[in-house]
Protein backbone atom coordinates (compact mmCIF):
# COMPACT_ATOMS: atom_id res chain seq x y z
CA UNK A 1 0.00 0.00 0.00
CA UNK A 2 2.94 2.30 0.58
CA UNK A 3 3.67 2.13 -3.16
CA UNK A 4 0.12 3.34 -3.88
CA UNK A 5 0.47 6.40 -1.68
CA UNK A 6 3.97 7.16 -2.94
CA UNK A 7 2.70 7.18 -6.51
CA UNK A 8 -0.26 9.43 -5.66
CA UNK A 9 1.88 11.81 -3.65
CA UNK A 10 4.22 12.25 -6.59
CA UNK A 11 1.25 13.16 -8.76
CA UNK A 12 -0.18 15.68 -6.30
CA UNK A 13 3.22 17.38 -5.95
CA UNK A 14 3.41 18.03 -9.70
CA UNK A 15 -0.24 19.07 -10.11
CA UNK A 16 -1.30 21.88 -12.43
CA UNK A 17 -4.94 22.94 -13.07
CA UNK A 18 -5.02 21.66 -16.66
CA UNK A 19 -6.71 18.40 -17.52
CA UNK A 20 -3.40 16.67 -18.27
CA UNK A 21 -2.06 17.14 -14.75
CA UNK A 22 -2.59 13.53 -13.73
CA UNK A 23 -0.93 11.73 -16.62
CA UNK A 24 -0.09 8.17 -15.44
CA UNK A 25 3.55 7.32 -14.89
CA UNK A 26 3.06 4.12 -16.90
CA UNK A 27 0.94 3.81 -20.04
CA UNK A 28 -2.64 2.58 -19.84
CA UNK A 29 -1.70 0.01 -22.44
CA UNK A 30 0.53 -1.72 -19.90
CA UNK A 31 -2.39 -1.99 -17.48
CA UNK A 32 -4.98 -3.26 -19.97
CA UNK A 33 -2.63 -5.86 -21.42
CA UNK A 34 -2.10 -7.72 -18.15
CA UNK A 35 -3.86 -11.04 -17.74
CA UNK A 36 -6.13 -11.39 -14.65
CA UNK A 37 -3.94 -14.18 -13.31
CA UNK A 38 -0.94 -11.87 -13.35
CA UNK A 39 -2.78 -9.29 -11.23
CA UNK A 40 -3.22 -11.76 -8.37
CA UNK A 41 0.15 -13.47 -8.72
CA UNK A 42 1.91 -11.50 -5.99
CA UNK A 43 1.17 -8.71 -3.50
CA UNK A 44 3.74 -6.56 -5.27
CA UNK A 45 2.04 -6.80 -8.65
CA UNK A 46 -1.31 -6.01 -7.03
CA UNK A 47 0.12 -2.82 -5.50
CA UNK A 48 1.55 -1.76 -8.86
CA UNK A 49 -1.82 -2.39 -10.52
CA UNK A 50 -3.65 -0.29 -7.92
CA UNK A 51 -1.17 2.57 -8.35
CA UNK A 52 -1.79 2.65 -12.10
CA UNK A 53 -5.59 2.38 -11.67
CA UNK A 54 -5.75 5.25 -9.17
CA UNK A 55 -3.59 7.49 -11.34
CA UNK A 56 -5.77 6.75 -14.36
CA UNK A 57 -8.94 7.48 -12.36
CA UNK A 58 -7.54 10.80 -11.18
CA UNK A 59 -6.61 11.76 -14.74
CA UNK A 60 -10.10 11.00 -15.99
CA UNK A 61 -11.71 13.00 -13.20
CA UNK A 62 -9.83 16.22 -13.94
CA UNK A 63 -10.90 16.14 -17.59
CA UNK A 64 -14.60 16.00 -16.62
CA UNK A 65 -16.85 18.88 -15.55
CA UNK A 66 -15.20 20.38 -12.49
CA UNK A 67 -18.40 20.70 -10.50
CA UNK A 68 -19.89 17.30 -11.29
CA UNK A 69 -20.52 14.91 -8.36
CA UNK A 70 -17.65 12.60 -7.52
CA UNK A 71 -18.34 8.96 -8.45
CA UNK A 72 -17.33 6.04 -6.28
CA UNK A 73 -13.69 5.20 -6.94
CA UNK A 74 -13.18 1.69 -8.28
CA UNK A 75 -10.70 -0.46 -10.11
CA UNK A 76 -11.92 0.16 -13.67
CA UNK A 77 -10.16 -2.91 -15.01
CA UNK A 78 -12.06 -5.60 -13.12
CA UNK A 79 -14.74 -3.77 -11.10
CA UNK A 80 -13.19 -4.36 -7.67
CA UNK A 81 -13.36 -1.48 -5.19
CA UNK A 82 -10.06 0.01 -4.08
CA UNK A 83 -8.89 -0.90 -0.56
CA UNK A 84 -9.74 1.30 2.42
CA UNK A 85 -7.36 4.24 2.52
CA UNK A 86 -6.41 4.20 -1.17
CA UNK A 87 -9.98 4.98 -2.27
CA UNK A 88 -10.17 7.92 0.12
CA UNK A 89 -6.79 9.19 -1.02
CA UNK A 90 -7.87 9.09 -4.65
CA UNK A 91 -11.00 11.09 -3.85
CA UNK A 92 -9.03 13.70 -1.91
CA UNK A 93 -6.65 14.19 -4.84
CA UNK A 94 -9.59 14.68 -7.20
CA UNK A 95 -11.27 17.19 -4.89
CA UNK A 96 -8.05 19.18 -4.67
CA UNK A 97 -7.80 19.15 -8.47
CA UNK A 98 -11.36 20.37 -8.79
CA UNK A 99 -10.81 23.10 -6.21
CA UNK A 100 -7.81 24.36 -8.19
CA UNK A 101 -9.92 24.45 -11.35
CA UNK A 102 -12.75 26.30 -9.63
CA UNK A 103 -10.34 28.83 -8.11
CA UNK A 104 -8.75 29.43 -11.52
CA UNK A 105 -12.16 29.97 -13.11
CA UNK A 106 -13.20 32.43 -10.39
CA UNK A 107 -9.91 34.32 -10.51
CA UNK A 108 -9.71 34.68 -14.28
CA UNK A 109 -13.34 34.79 -15.43
CA UNK A 110 -15.44 36.02 -12.51
CA UNK A 111 -17.30 38.46 -14.76
CA UNK A 112 -18.70 35.50 -16.70
CA UNK A 113 -19.99 33.66 -13.62
CA UNK A 114 -23.74 34.03 -13.14
CA UNK A 115 -25.84 33.27 -10.08
CA UNK A 116 -26.46 29.67 -11.16
CA UNK A 117 -22.73 28.98 -11.36
CA UNK A 118 -22.07 30.63 -8.01
CA UNK A 119 -24.72 28.33 -6.57
CA UNK A 120 -22.87 25.34 -8.06
CA UNK A 121 -19.65 26.56 -6.47
CA UNK A 122 -21.46 26.79 -3.15
CA UNK A 123 -22.63 23.18 -3.57
CA UNK A 124 -19.08 22.14 -4.50
CA UNK A 125 -17.83 23.49 -1.18
CA UNK A 126 -19.82 20.72 0.49
CA UNK A 127 -17.77 18.22 -1.51
CA UNK A 128 -14.56 19.88 -0.33
CA UNK A 129 -15.82 19.75 3.25
CA UNK A 130 -16.63 16.04 2.85
CA UNK A 131 -13.09 15.36 1.66
CA UNK A 132 -12.06 16.17 5.22
CA UNK A 133 -13.85 13.01 6.31
CA UNK A 134 -11.80 11.01 3.80
CA UNK A 135 -8.67 12.68 5.16
CA UNK A 136 -9.61 11.53 8.66
CA UNK A 137 -9.65 7.93 7.43
CA UNK A 138 -6.26 8.37 5.77
CA UNK A 139 -4.82 10.02 8.89
CA UNK A 140 -5.50 6.88 10.90
CA UNK A 141 -2.42 5.40 9.22
CA UNK A 142 -0.14 8.12 10.62
CA UNK A 143 1.51 6.63 13.70
CA UNK A 144 3.96 9.42 14.48
CA UNK A 145 2.16 11.38 17.26
CA UNK A 146 3.40 14.78 16.12
CA UNK A 147 2.44 14.16 12.50
CA UNK A 148 -0.94 12.76 13.52
CA UNK A 149 -1.67 15.86 15.59
CA UNK A 150 -0.64 18.11 12.70
CA UNK A 151 -2.78 16.14 10.24
CA UNK A 152 -5.83 16.36 12.50
CA UNK A 153 -5.27 20.10 12.83
CA UNK A 154 -4.97 20.54 9.05
CA UNK A 155 -8.24 18.66 8.51
CA UNK A 156 -10.09 20.72 11.10
CA UNK A 157 -8.76 23.97 9.66
CA UNK A 158 -9.61 22.90 6.11
CA UNK A 159 -13.22 22.24 7.04
CA UNK A 160 -13.40 25.57 8.87
CA UNK A 161 -12.02 27.35 5.79
CA UNK A 162 -14.63 25.72 3.59
CA UNK A 163 -17.36 27.02 5.87
CA UNK A 164 -15.78 30.48 5.75
CA UNK A 165 -15.66 30.31 1.94
CA UNK A 166 -19.45 30.31 1.81
CA UNK A 167 -19.50 34.02 2.65
CA UNK A 168 -17.47 35.25 -0.36
CA UNK A 169 -19.35 32.83 -2.59
CA UNK A 170 -22.66 34.18 -1.32
CA UNK A 171 -21.40 37.74 -1.96
CA UNK A 172 -19.96 36.78 -5.36
CA UNK A 173 -16.61 38.00 -4.03
CA UNK A 174 -14.04 36.48 -6.40
CA UNK A 175 -11.01 37.89 -4.56
CA UNK A 176 -12.24 36.68 -1.19
CA UNK A 177 -12.92 33.22 -2.54
CA UNK A 178 -9.44 33.12 -4.08
CA UNK A 179 -7.81 33.82 -0.73
CA UNK A 180 -9.70 31.01 0.98
CA UNK A 181 -9.11 28.57 -1.89
CA UNK A 182 -5.36 29.24 -1.80
CA UNK A 183 -5.23 28.57 1.95
CA UNK A 184 -7.22 25.37 1.50
CA UNK A 185 -4.84 24.18 -1.21
CA UNK A 186 -1.92 24.81 1.12
CA UNK A 187 -3.57 22.63 3.75
CA UNK A 188 -4.01 19.83 1.22
CA UNK A 189 -0.30 20.08 0.41
CA UNK A 190 0.68 20.05 4.09
CA UNK A 191 -1.48 16.97 4.63
CA UNK A 192 0.12 15.14 1.69
CA UNK A 193 3.58 15.95 3.06
CA UNK A 194 2.69 14.22 6.32
CA UNK A 195 2.02 10.99 4.41
CA UNK A 196 5.51 10.63 2.92
CA UNK A 197 6.45 7.90 5.37
CA UNK A 198 3.05 6.25 5.76
CA UNK A 199 3.46 2.55 6.63
CA UNK A 200 2.44 -0.45 4.53
CA UNK A 201 -0.17 -1.51 7.09
CA UNK A 202 -2.63 1.26 6.15
CSV table of C-alpha atoms in Angstrom, one decimal:
chain,number,residue,atom,x,y,z
A,1,UNK,CA,0.0,0.0,0.0
A,2,UNK,CA,2.9,2.3,0.6
A,3,UNK,CA,3.7,2.1,-3.2
A,4,UNK,CA,0.1,3.3,-3.9
A,5,UNK,CA,0.5,6.4,-1.7
A,6,UNK,CA,4.0,7.2,-2.9
A,7,UNK,CA,2.7,7.2,-6.5
A,8,UNK,CA,-0.3,9.4,-5.7
A,9,UNK,CA,1.9,11.8,-3.6
A,10,UNK,CA,4.2,12.3,-6.6
A,11,UNK,CA,1.2,13.2,-8.8
A,12,UNK,CA,-0.2,15.7,-6.3
A,13,UNK,CA,3.2,17.4,-5.9
A,14,UNK,CA,3.4,18.0,-9.7
A,15,UNK,CA,-0.2,19.1,-10.1
A,16,UNK,CA,-1.3,21.9,-12.4
A,17,UNK,CA,-4.9,22.9,-13.1
A,18,UNK,CA,-5.0,21.7,-16.7
A,19,UNK,CA,-6.7,18.4,-17.5
A,20,UNK,CA,-3.4,16.7,-18.3
A,21,UNK,CA,-2.1,17.1,-14.8
A,22,UNK,CA,-2.6,13.5,-13.7
A,23,UNK,CA,-0.9,11.7,-16.6
A,24,UNK,CA,-0.1,8.2,-15.4
A,25,UNK,CA,3.5,7.3,-14.9
A,26,UNK,CA,3.1,4.1,-16.9
A,27,UNK,CA,0.9,3.8,-20.0
A,28,UNK,CA,-2.6,2.6,-19.8
A,29,UNK,CA,-1.7,0.0,-22.4
A,30,UNK,CA,0.5,-1.7,-19.9
A,31,UNK,CA,-2.4,-2.0,-17.5
A,32,UNK,CA,-5.0,-3.3,-20.0
A,33,UNK,CA,-2.6,-5.9,-21.4
A,34,UNK,CA,-2.1,-7.7,-18.2
A,35,UNK,CA,-3.9,-11.0,-17.7
A,36,UNK,CA,-6.1,-11.4,-14.6
A,37,UNK,CA,-3.9,-14.2,-13.3
A,38,UNK,CA,-0.9,-11.9,-13.3
A,39,UNK,CA,-2.8,-9.3,-11.2
A,40,UNK,CA,-3.2,-11.8,-8.4
A,41,UNK,CA,0.2,-13.5,-8.7
A,42,UNK,CA,1.9,-11.5,-6.0
A,43,UNK,CA,1.2,-8.7,-3.5
A,44,UNK,CA,3.7,-6.6,-5.3
A,45,UNK,CA,2.0,-6.8,-8.7
A,46,UNK,CA,-1.3,-6.0,-7.0
A,47,UNK,CA,0.1,-2.8,-5.5
A,48,UNK,CA,1.6,-1.8,-8.9
A,49,UNK,CA,-1.8,-2.4,-10.5
A,50,UNK,CA,-3.6,-0.3,-7.9
A,51,UNK,CA,-1.2,2.6,-8.4
A,52,UNK,CA,-1.8,2.6,-12.1
A,53,UNK,CA,-5.6,2.4,-11.7
A,54,UNK,CA,-5.8,5.3,-9.2
A,55,UNK,CA,-3.6,7.5,-11.3
A,56,UNK,CA,-5.8,6.8,-14.4
A,57,UNK,CA,-8.9,7.5,-12.4
A,58,UNK,CA,-7.5,10.8,-11.2
A,59,UNK,CA,-6.6,11.8,-14.7
A,60,UNK,CA,-10.1,11.0,-16.0
A,61,UNK,CA,-11.7,13.0,-13.2
A,62,UNK,CA,-9.8,16.2,-13.9
A,63,UNK,CA,-10.9,16.1,-17.6
A,64,UNK,CA,-14.6,16.0,-16.6
A,65,UNK,CA,-16.8,18.9,-15.5
A,66,UNK,CA,-15.2,20.4,-12.5
A,67,UNK,CA,-18.4,20.7,-10.5
A,68,UNK,CA,-19.9,17.3,-11.3
A,69,UNK,CA,-20.5,14.9,-8.4
A,70,UNK,CA,-17.6,12.6,-7.5
A,71,UNK,CA,-18.3,9.0,-8.5
A,72,UNK,CA,-17.3,6.0,-6.3
A,73,UNK,CA,-13.7,5.2,-6.9
A,74,UNK,CA,-13.2,1.7,-8.3
A,75,UNK,CA,-10.7,-0.5,-10.1
A,76,UNK,CA,-11.9,0.2,-13.7
A,77,UNK,CA,-10.2,-2.9,-15.0
A,78,UNK,CA,-12.1,-5.6,-13.1
A,79,UNK,CA,-14.7,-3.8,-11.1
A,80,UNK,CA,-13.2,-4.4,-7.7
A,81,UNK,CA,-13.4,-1.5,-5.2
A,82,UNK,CA,-10.1,0.0,-4.1
A,83,UNK,CA,-8.9,-0.9,-0.6
A,84,UNK,CA,-9.7,1.3,2.4
A,85,UNK,CA,-7.4,4.2,2.5
A,86,UNK,CA,-6.4,4.2,-1.2
A,87,UNK,CA,-10.0,5.0,-2.3
A,88,UNK,CA,-10.2,7.9,0.1
A,89,UNK,CA,-6.8,9.2,-1.0
A,90,UNK,CA,-7.9,9.1,-4.7
A,91,UNK,CA,-11.0,11.1,-3.9
A,92,UNK,CA,-9.0,13.7,-1.9
A,93,UNK,CA,-6.7,14.2,-4.8
A,94,UNK,CA,-9.6,14.7,-7.2
A,95,UNK,CA,-11.3,17.2,-4.9
A,96,UNK,CA,-8.1,19.2,-4.7
A,97,UNK,CA,-7.8,19.2,-8.5
A,98,UNK,CA,-11.4,20.4,-8.8
A,99,UNK,CA,-10.8,23.1,-6.2
A,100,UNK,CA,-7.8,24.4,-8.2
A,101,UNK,CA,-9.9,24.4,-11.4
A,102,UNK,CA,-12.8,26.3,-9.6
A,103,UNK,CA,-10.3,28.8,-8.1
A,104,UNK,CA,-8.8,29.4,-11.5
A,105,UNK,CA,-12.2,30.0,-13.1
A,106,UNK,CA,-13.2,32.4,-10.4
A,107,UNK,CA,-9.9,34.3,-10.5
A,108,UNK,CA,-9.7,34.7,-14.3
A,109,UNK,CA,-13.3,34.8,-15.4
A,110,UNK,CA,-15.4,36.0,-12.5
A,111,UNK,CA,-17.3,38.5,-14.8
A,112,UNK,CA,-18.7,35.5,-16.7
A,113,UNK,CA,-20.0,33.7,-13.6
A,114,UNK,CA,-23.7,34.0,-13.1
A,115,UNK,CA,-25.8,33.3,-10.1
A,116,UNK,CA,-26.5,29.7,-11.2
A,117,UNK,CA,-22.7,29.0,-11.4
A,118,UNK,CA,-22.1,30.6,-8.0
A,119,UNK,CA,-24.7,28.3,-6.6
A,120,UNK,CA,-22.9,25.3,-8.1
A,121,UNK,CA,-19.7,26.6,-6.5
A,122,UNK,CA,-21.5,26.8,-3.1
A,123,UNK,CA,-22.6,23.2,-3.6
A,124,UNK,CA,-19.1,22.1,-4.5
A,125,UNK,CA,-17.8,23.5,-1.2
A,126,UNK,CA,-19.8,20.7,0.5
A,127,UNK,CA,-17.8,18.2,-1.5
A,128,UNK,CA,-14.6,19.9,-0.3
A,129,UNK,CA,-15.8,19.7,3.3
A,130,UNK,CA,-16.6,16.0,2.9
A,131,UNK,CA,-13.1,15.4,1.7
A,132,UNK,CA,-12.1,16.2,5.2
A,133,UNK,CA,-13.9,13.0,6.3
A,134,UNK,CA,-11.8,11.0,3.8
A,135,UNK,CA,-8.7,12.7,5.2
A,136,UNK,CA,-9.6,11.5,8.7
A,137,UNK,CA,-9.7,7.9,7.4
A,138,UNK,CA,-6.3,8.4,5.8
A,139,UNK,CA,-4.8,10.0,8.9
A,140,UNK,CA,-5.5,6.9,10.9
A,141,UNK,CA,-2.4,5.4,9.2
A,142,UNK,CA,-0.1,8.1,10.6
A,143,UNK,CA,1.5,6.6,13.7
A,144,UNK,CA,4.0,9.4,14.5
A,145,UNK,CA,2.2,11.4,17.3
A,146,UNK,CA,3.4,14.8,16.1
A,147,UNK,CA,2.4,14.2,12.5
A,148,UNK,CA,-0.9,12.8,13.5
A,149,UNK,CA,-1.7,15.9,15.6
A,150,UNK,CA,-0.6,18.1,12.7
A,151,UNK,CA,-2.8,16.1,10.2
A,152,UNK,CA,-5.8,16.4,12.5
A,153,UNK,CA,-5.3,20.1,12.8
A,154,UNK,CA,-5.0,20.5,9.1
A,155,UNK,CA,-8.2,18.7,8.5
A,156,UNK,CA,-10.1,20.7,11.1
A,157,UNK,CA,-8.8,24.0,9.7
A,158,UNK,CA,-9.6,22.9,6.1
A,159,UNK,CA,-13.2,22.2,7.0
A,160,UNK,CA,-13.4,25.6,8.9
A,161,UNK,CA,-12.0,27.3,5.8
A,162,UNK,CA,-14.6,25.7,3.6
A,163,UNK,CA,-17.4,27.0,5.9
A,164,UNK,CA,-15.8,30.5,5.8
A,165,UNK,CA,-15.7,30.3,1.9
A,166,UNK,CA,-19.4,30.3,1.8
A,167,UNK,CA,-19.5,34.0,2.6
A,168,UNK,CA,-17.5,35.3,-0.4
A,169,UNK,CA,-19.4,32.8,-2.6
A,170,UNK,CA,-22.7,34.2,-1.3
A,171,UNK,CA,-21.4,37.7,-2.0
A,172,UNK,CA,-20.0,36.8,-5.4
A,173,UNK,CA,-16.6,38.0,-4.0
A,174,UNK,CA,-14.0,36.5,-6.4
A,175,UNK,CA,-11.0,37.9,-4.6
A,176,UNK,CA,-12.2,36.7,-1.2
A,177,UNK,CA,-12.9,33.2,-2.5
A,178,UNK,CA,-9.4,33.1,-4.1
A,179,UNK,CA,-7.8,33.8,-0.7
A,180,UNK,CA,-9.7,31.0,1.0
A,181,UNK,CA,-9.1,28.6,-1.9
A,182,UNK,CA,-5.4,29.2,-1.8
A,183,UNK,CA,-5.2,28.6,1.9
A,184,UNK,CA,-7.2,25.4,1.5
A,185,UNK,CA,-4.8,24.2,-1.2
A,186,UNK,CA,-1.9,24.8,1.1
A,187,UNK,CA,-3.6,22.6,3.7
A,188,UNK,CA,-4.0,19.8,1.2
A,189,UNK,CA,-0.3,20.1,0.4
A,190,UNK,CA,0.7,20.0,4.1
A,191,UNK,CA,-1.5,17.0,4.6
A,192,UNK,CA,0.1,15.1,1.7
A,193,UNK,CA,3.6,16.0,3.1
A,194,UNK,CA,2.7,14.2,6.3
A,195,UNK,CA,2.0,11.0,4.4
A,196,UNK,CA,5.5,10.6,2.9
A,197,UNK,CA,6.4,7.9,5.4
A,198,UNK,CA,3.0,6.3,5.8
A,199,UNK,CA,3.5,2.6,6.6
A,200,UNK,CA,2.4,-0.4,4.5
A,201,UNK,CA,-0.2,-1.5,7.1
A,202,UNK,CA,-2.6,1.3,6.2
